[in-house]
PDB file of C-alpha atoms in Angstrom:
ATOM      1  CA  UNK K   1      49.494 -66.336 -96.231  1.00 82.00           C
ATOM      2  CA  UNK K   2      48.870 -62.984 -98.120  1.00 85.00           C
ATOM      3  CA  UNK K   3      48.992 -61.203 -94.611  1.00 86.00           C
ATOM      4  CA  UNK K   4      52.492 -62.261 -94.688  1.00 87.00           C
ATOM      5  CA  UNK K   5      53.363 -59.349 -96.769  1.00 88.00           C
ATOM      6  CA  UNK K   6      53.870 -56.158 -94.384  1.00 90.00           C
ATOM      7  CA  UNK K   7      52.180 -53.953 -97.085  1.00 90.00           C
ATOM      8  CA  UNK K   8      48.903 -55.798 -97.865  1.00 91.00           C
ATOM      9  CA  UNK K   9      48.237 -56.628 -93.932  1.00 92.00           C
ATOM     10  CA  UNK K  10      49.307 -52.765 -93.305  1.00 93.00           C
ATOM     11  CA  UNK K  11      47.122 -51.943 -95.913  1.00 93.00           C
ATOM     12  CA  UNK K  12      43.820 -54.095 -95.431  1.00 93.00           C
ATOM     13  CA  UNK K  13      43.781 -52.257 -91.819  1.00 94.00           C
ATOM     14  CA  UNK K  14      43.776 -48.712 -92.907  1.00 94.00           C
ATOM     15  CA  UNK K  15      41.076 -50.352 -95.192  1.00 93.00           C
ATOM     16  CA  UNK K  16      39.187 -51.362 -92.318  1.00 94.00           C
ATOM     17  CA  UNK K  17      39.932 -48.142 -90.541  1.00 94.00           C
ATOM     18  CA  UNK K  18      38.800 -45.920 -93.768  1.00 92.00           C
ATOM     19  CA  UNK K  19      35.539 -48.026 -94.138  1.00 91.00           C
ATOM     20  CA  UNK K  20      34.829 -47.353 -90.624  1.00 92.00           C
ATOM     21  CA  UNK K  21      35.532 -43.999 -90.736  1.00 91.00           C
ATOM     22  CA  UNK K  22      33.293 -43.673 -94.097  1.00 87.00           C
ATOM     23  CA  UNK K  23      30.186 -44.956 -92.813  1.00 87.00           C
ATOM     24  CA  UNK K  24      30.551 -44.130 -89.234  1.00 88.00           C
ATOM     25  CA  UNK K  25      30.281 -40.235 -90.837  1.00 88.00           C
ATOM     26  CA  UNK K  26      27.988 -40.963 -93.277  1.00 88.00           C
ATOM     27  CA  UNK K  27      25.362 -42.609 -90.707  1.00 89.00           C
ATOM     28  CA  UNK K  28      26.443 -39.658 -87.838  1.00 90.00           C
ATOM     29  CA  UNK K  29      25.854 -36.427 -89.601  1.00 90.00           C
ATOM     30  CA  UNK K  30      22.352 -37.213 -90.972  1.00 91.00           C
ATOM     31  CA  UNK K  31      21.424 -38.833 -87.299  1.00 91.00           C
ATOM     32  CA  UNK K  32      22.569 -35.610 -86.098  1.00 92.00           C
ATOM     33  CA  UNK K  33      20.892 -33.173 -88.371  1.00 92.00           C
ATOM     34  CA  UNK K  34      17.609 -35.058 -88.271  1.00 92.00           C
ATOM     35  CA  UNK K  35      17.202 -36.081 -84.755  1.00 90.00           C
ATOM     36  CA  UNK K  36      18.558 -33.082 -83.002  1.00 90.00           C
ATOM     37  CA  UNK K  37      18.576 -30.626 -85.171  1.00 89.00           C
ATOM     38  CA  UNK K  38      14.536 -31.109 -87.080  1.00 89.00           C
ATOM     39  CA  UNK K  39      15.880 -31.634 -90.487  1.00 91.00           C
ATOM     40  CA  UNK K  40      14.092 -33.689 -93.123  1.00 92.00           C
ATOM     41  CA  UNK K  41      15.550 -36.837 -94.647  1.00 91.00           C
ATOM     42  CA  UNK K  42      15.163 -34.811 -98.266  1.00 92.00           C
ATOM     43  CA  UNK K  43      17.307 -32.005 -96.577  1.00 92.00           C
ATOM     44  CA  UNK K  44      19.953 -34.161 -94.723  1.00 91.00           C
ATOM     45  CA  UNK K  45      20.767 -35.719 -97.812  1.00 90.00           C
ATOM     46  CA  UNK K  46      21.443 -32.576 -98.908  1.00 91.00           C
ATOM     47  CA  UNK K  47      23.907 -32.154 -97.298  1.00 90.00           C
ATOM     48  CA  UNK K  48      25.216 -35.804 -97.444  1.00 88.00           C
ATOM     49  CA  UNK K  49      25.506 -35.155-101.635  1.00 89.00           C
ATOM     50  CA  UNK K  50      27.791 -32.255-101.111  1.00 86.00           C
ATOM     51  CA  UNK K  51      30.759 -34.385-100.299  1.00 85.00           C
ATOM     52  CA  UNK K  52      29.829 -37.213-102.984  1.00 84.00           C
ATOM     53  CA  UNK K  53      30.437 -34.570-105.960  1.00 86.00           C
ATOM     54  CA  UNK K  54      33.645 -33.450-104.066  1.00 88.00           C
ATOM     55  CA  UNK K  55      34.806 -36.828-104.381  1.00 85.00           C
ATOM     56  CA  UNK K  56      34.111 -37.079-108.072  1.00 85.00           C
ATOM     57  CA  UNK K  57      36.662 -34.339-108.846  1.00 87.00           C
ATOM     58  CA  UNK K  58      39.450 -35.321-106.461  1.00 88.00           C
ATOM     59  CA  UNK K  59      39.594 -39.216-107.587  1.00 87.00           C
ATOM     60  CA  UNK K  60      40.776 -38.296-111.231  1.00 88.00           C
ATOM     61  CA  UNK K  61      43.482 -35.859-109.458  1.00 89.00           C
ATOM     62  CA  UNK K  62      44.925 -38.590-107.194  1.00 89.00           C
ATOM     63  CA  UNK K  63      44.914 -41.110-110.122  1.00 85.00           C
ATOM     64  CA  UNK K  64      47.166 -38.872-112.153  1.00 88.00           C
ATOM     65  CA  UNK K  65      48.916 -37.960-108.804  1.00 90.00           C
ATOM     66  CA  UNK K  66      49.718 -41.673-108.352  1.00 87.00           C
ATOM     67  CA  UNK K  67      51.482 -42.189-111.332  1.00 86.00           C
ATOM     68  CA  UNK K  68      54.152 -39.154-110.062  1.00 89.00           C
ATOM     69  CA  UNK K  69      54.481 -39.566-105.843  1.00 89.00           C
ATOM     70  CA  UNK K  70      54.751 -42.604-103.711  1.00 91.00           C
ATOM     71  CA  UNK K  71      51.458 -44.119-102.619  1.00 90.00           C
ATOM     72  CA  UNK K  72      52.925 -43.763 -98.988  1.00 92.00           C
ATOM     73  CA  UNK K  73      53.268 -39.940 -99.040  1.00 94.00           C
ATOM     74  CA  UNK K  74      49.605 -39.278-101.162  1.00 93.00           C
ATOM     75  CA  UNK K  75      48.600 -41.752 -98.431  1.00 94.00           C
ATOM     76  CA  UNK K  76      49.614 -39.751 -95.436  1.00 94.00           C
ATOM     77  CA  UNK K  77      48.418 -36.204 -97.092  1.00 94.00           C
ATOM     78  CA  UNK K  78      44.829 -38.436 -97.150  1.00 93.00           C
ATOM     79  CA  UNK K  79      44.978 -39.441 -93.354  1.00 95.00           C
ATOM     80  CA  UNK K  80      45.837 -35.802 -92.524  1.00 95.00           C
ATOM     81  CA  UNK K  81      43.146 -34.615 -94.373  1.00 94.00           C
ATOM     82  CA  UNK K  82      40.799 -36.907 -92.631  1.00 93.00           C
ATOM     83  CA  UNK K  83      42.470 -36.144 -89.408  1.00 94.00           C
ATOM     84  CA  UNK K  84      41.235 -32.236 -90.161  1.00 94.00           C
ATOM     85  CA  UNK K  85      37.985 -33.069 -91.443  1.00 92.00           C
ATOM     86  CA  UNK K  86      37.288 -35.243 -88.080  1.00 93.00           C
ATOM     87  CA  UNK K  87      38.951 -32.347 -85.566  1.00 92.00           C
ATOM     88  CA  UNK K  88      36.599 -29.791 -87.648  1.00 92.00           C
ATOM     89  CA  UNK K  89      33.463 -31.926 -87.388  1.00 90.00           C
ATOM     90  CA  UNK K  90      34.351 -32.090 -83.560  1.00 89.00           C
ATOM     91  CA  UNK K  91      34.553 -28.353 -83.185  1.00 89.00           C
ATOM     92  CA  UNK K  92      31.036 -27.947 -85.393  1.00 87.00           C
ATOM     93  CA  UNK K  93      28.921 -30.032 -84.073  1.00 87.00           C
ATOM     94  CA  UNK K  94      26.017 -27.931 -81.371  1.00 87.00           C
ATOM     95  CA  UNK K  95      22.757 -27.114 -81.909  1.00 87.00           C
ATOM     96  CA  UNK K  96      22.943 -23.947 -83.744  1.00 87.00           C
ATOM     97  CA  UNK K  97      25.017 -24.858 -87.057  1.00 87.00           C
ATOM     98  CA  UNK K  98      23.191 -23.963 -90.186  1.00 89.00           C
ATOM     99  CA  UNK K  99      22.477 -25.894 -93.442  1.00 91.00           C
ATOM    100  CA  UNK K 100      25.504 -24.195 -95.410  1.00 90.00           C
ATOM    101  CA  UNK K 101      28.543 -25.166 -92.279  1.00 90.00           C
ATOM    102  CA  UNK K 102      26.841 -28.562 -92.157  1.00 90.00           C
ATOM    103  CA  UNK K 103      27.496 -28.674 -95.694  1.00 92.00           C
ATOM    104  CA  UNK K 104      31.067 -27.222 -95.588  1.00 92.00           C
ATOM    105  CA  UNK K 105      32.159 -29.657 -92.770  1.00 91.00           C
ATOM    106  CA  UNK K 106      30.812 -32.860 -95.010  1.00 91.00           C
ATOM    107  CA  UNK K 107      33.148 -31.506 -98.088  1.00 91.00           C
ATOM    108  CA  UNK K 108      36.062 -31.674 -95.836  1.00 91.00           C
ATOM    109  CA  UNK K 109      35.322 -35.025 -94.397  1.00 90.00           C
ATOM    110  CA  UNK K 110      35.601 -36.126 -98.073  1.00 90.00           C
ATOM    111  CA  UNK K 111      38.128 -34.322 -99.978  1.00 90.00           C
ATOM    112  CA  UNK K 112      40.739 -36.495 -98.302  1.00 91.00           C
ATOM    113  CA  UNK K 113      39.015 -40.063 -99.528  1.00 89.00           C
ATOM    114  CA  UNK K 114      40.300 -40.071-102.974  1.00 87.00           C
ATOM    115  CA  UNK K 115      44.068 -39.460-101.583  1.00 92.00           C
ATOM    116  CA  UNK K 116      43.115 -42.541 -99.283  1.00 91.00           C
ATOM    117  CA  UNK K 117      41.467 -45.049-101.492  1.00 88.00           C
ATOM    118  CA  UNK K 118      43.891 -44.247-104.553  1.00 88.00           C
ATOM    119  CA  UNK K 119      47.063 -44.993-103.182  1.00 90.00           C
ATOM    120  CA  UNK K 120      45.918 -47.980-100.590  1.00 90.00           C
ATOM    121  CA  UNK K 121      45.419 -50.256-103.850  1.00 87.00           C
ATOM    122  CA  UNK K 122      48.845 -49.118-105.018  1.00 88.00           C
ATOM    123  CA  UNK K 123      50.209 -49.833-101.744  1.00 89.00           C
ATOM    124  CA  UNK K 124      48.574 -52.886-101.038  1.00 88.00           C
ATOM    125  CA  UNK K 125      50.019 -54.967-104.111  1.00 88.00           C
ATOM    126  CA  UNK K 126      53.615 -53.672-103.197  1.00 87.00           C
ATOM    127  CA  UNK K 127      55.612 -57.089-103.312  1.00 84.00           C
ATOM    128  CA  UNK K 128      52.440 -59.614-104.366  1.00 84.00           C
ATOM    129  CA  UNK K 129      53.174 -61.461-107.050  1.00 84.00           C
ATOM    130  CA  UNK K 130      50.574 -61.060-109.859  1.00 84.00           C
ATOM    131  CA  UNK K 131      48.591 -64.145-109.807  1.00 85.00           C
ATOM    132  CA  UNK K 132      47.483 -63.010-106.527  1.00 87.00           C
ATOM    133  CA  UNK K 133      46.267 -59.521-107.109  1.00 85.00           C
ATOM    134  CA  UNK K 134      42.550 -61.225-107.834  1.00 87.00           C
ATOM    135  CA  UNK K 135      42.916 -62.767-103.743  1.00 88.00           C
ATOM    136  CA  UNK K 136      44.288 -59.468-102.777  1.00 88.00           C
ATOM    137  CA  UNK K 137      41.795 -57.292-104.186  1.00 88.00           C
ATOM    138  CA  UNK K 138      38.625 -59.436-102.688  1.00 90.00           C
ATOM    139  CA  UNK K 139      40.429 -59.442 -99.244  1.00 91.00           C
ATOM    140  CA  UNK K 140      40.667 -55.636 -99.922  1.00 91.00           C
ATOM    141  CA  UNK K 141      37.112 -55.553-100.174  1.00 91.00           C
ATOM    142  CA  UNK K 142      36.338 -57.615 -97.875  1.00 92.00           C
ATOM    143  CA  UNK K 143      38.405 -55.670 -94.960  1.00 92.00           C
ATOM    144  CA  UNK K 144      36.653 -52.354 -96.191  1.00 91.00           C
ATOM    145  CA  UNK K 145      33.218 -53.663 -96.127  1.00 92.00           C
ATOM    146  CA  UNK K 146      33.726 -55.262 -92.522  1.00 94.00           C
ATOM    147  CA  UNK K 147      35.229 -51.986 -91.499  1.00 92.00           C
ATOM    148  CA  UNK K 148      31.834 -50.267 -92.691  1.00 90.00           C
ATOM    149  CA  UNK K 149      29.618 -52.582 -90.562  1.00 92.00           C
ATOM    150  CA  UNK K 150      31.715 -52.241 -87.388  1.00 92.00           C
ATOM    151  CA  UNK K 151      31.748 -48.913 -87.470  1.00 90.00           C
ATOM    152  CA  UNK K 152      28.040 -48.504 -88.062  1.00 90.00           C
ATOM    153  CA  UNK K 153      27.327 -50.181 -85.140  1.00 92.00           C
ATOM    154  CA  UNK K 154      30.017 -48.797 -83.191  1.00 92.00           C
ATOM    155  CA  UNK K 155      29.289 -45.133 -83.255  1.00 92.00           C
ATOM    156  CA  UNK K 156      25.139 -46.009 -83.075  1.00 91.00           C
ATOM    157  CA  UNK K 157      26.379 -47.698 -79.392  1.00 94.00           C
ATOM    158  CA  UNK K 158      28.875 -45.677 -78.531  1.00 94.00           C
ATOM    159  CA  UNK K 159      26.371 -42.202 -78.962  1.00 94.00           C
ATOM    160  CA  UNK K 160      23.586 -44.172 -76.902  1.00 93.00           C
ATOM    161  CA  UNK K 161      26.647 -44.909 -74.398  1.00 95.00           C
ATOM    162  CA  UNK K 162      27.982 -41.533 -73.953  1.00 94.00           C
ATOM    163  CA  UNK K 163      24.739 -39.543 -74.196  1.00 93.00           C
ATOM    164  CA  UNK K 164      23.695 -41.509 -71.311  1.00 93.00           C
ATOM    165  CA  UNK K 165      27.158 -40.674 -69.870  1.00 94.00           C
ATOM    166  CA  UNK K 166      26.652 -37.176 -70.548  1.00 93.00           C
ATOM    167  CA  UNK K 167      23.364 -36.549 -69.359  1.00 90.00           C
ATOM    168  CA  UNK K 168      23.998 -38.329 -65.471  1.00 89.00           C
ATOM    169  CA  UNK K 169      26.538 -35.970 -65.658  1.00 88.00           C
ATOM    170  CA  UNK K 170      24.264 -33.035 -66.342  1.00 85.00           C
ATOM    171  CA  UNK K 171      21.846 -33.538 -64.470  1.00 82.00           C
ATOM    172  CA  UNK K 172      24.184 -33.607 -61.236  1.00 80.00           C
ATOM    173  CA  UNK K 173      23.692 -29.621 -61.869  1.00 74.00           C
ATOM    174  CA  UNK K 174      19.843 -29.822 -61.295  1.00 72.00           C
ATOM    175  CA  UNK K 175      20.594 -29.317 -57.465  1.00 69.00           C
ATOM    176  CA  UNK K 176      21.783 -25.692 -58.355  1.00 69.00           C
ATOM    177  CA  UNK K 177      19.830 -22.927 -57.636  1.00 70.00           C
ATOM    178  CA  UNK K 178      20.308 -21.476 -61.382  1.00 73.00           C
ATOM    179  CA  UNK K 179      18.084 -24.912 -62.249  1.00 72.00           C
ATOM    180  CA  UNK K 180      15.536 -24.157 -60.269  1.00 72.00           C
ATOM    181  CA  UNK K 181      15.648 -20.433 -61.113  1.00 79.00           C
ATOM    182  CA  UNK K 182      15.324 -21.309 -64.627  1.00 79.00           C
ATOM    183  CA  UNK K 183      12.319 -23.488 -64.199  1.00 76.00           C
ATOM    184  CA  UNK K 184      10.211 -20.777 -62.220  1.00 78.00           C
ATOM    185  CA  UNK K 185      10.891 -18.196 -64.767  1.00 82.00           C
ATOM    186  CA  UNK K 186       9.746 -20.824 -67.440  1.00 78.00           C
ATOM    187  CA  UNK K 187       6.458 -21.978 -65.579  1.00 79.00           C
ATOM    188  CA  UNK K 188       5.676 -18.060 -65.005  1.00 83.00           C
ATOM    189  CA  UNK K 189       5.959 -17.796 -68.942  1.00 80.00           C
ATOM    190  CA  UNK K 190       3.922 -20.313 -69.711  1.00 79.00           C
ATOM    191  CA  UNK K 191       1.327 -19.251 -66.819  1.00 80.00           C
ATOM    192  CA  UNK K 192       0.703 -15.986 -68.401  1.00 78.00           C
ATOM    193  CA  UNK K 193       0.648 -17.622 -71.711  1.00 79.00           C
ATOM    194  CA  UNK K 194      -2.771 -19.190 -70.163  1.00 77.00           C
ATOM    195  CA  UNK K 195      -1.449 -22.905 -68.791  1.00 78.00           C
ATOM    196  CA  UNK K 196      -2.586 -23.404 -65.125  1.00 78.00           C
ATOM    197  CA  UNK K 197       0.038 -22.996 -62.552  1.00 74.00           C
ATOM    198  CA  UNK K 198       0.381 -26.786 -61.980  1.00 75.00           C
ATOM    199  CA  UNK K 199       0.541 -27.748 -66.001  1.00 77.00           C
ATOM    200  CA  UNK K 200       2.645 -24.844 -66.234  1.00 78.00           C
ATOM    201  CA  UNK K 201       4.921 -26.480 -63.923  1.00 77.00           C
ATOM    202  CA  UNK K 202       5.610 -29.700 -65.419  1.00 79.00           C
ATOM    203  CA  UNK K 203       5.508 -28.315 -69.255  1.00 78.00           C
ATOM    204  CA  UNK K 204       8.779 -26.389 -67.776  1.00 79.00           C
ATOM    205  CA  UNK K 205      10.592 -29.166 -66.015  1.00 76.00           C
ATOM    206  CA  UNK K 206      10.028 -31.184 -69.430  1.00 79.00           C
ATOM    207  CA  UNK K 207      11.214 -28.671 -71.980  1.00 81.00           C
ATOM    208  CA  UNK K 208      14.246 -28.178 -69.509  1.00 79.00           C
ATOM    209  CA  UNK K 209      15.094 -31.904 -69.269  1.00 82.00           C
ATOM    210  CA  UNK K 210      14.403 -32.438 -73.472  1.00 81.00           C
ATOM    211  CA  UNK K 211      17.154 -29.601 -73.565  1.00 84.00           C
ATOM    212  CA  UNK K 212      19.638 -31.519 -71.297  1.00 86.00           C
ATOM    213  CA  UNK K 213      18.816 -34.528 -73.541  1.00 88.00           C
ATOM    214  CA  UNK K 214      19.761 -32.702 -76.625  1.00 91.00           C
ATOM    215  CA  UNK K 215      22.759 -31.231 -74.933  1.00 90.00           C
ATOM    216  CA  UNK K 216      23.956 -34.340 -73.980  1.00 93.00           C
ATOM    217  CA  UNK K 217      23.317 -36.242 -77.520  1.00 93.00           C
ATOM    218  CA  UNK K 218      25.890 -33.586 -78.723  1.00 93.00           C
ATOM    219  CA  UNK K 219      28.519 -34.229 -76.595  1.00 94.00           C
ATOM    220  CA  UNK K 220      28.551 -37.489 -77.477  1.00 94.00           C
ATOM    221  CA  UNK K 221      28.645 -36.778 -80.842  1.00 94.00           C
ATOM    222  CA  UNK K 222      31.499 -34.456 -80.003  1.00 93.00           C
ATOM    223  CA  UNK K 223      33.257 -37.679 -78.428  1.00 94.00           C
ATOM    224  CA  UNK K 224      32.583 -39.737 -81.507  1.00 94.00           C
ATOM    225  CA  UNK K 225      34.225 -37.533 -84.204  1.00 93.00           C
ATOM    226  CA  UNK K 226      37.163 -36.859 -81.659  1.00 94.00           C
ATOM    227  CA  UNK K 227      37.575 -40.501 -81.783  1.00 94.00           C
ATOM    228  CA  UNK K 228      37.080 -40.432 -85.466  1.00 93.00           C
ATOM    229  CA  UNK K 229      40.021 -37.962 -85.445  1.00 94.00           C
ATOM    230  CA  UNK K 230      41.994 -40.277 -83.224  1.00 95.00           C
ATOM    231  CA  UNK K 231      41.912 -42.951 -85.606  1.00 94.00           C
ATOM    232  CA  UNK K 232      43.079 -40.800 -88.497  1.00 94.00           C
ATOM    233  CA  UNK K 233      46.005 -39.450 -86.706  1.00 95.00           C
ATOM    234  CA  UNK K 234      47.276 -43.163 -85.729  1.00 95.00           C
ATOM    235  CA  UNK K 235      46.915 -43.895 -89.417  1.00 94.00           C
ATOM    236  CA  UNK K 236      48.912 -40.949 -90.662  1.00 95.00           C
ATOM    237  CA  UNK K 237      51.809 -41.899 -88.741  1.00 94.00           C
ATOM    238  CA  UNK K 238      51.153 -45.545 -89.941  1.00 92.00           C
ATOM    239  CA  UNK K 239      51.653 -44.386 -93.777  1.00 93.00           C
ATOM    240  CA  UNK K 240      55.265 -43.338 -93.578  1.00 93.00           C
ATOM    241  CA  UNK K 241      56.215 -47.740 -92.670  1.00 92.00           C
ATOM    242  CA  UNK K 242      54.614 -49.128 -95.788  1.00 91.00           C
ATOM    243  CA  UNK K 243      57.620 -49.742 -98.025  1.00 90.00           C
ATOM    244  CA  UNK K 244      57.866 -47.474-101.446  1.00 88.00           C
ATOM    245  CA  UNK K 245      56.762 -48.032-104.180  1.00 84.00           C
ATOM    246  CA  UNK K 246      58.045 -47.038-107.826  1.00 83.00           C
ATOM    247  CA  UNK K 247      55.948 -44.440-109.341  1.00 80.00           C
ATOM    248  CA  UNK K 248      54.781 -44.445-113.273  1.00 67.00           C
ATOM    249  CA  UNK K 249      56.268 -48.231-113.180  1.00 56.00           C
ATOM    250  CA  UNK K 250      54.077 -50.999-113.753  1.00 46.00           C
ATOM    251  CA  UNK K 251      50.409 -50.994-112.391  1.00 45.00           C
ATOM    252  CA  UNK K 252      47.810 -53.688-110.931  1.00 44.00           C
ATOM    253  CA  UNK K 253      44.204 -53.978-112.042  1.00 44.00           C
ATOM    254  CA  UNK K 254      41.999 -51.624-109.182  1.00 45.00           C
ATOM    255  CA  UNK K 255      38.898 -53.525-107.818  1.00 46.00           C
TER     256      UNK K 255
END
């Protein structure tokens, strides 16, 4: 009967949609760095950290910011932040990005969390009587955690999906005479490097196909954070029909 209240059942979606968002970028960008791009697990979460000690800065901001504008106006400057962060991480993401941009793009997927997670549990108890803040909070939870797990497995299918996608749609250019071209001037390489002619062969029609692999794992990463940034957008426009809410007047207990 909670979801009765417009706020809270607004709000327990956007915290399924955060938590999905949260993980699904927290399990993409190391998957990315490590599997396509050779990086260690030490050096991935690198880059992961980054974002973490962003976060620790901007949550005291948006606490005081809380207690000055409406939750639904801190909560649509959060969704547009996310919606950047997403539409950035789709432009980044190839083969060639260095350790510092990787780093840059997982500070802006974060900055935007504390004006998210801050003014959803201001939101959410908007017209909930008291006693049930303690229900509200552990269906809060509750939303955000299930959020996490779908998206987890979401983007880990959907990147299998669409690199599979991706790559019949690749290799449709093998017929080309650039393919072929590419191949011979490979296998000569390798021939004068000292492989026989035949070995020479198929060591260049491998590395070639490993490359359309790779190329076709990052499209589909591309996909993923462009449907990230869908998500985001939807919920930006989403913030401005939660009802307002008083700010500086009296507070709830966070969980």
């Amino acid at each position: 009967h909670l979801f009765k209240t417009f706020n809270f059942a607004a709000t327990n979606v956007m915290f399924f949609v955060v938590g999905m968002i949260l993980f699904s970028s927290t399990v993409l960008m190391p998957q990315f760095l490590q599997t396509l791009m050779g990086y260690t697990a030490q050096i991935a979460g690198l880059v992961l950290s980054a974002g973490a000690l962003v976060l620790l800065f901007t949550m005291p901001v948006v606490g005081q910011l809380a207690s000055r504008v409406q939750a639904r106006y801190l909560l649509a400057v959060g969704w547009a932040g996310l919606l950047v962060g997403m539409y950035v991480s789709y432009n980044w993401v190839n083969l060639y990005v260095s350790f510092g941009s990787a780093t840059w793009v997982r500070v802006l997927q974060f900055i935007p969390l504390g004006f998210v997670f801050v003014p959803l549990n201001v939101a959410g108890y908007i017209g909930l009587a008291p006693e049930k803040t303690n229900a509200a909070a552990g269906l809060m939870n509750f939303m955000r955690n299930i959020g996490q797990s779908v998206g987890t497995s979401a983007v880990t299918t959907l990147i299998a999906r669409r690199s599979q996608y991706h790559q019949s749609i690749l290799a449709e250019h093998s017929a080309s005479g650039g393919f072929d071209a590419a191949i011979q001037a490979l296998a000569a390489q390798l021939a004068r490097a000292g492989m026989s002619v035949h070995d020479a062969g198929q060591q260049a029609l491998g590395r070639l196909y490993g490359l359309v692999q790779a190329q076709a794992a990052t499209l589909a990463y591309v996909d993923v954070f462009w449907l990230l940034a869908a998500f985001s957008a939807l919920m930006f426009f989403c913030s401005f029909l939660l009802k307002p809410n008083k700010p500086g007047g009296a507070s709830v207990s966070m969980h």
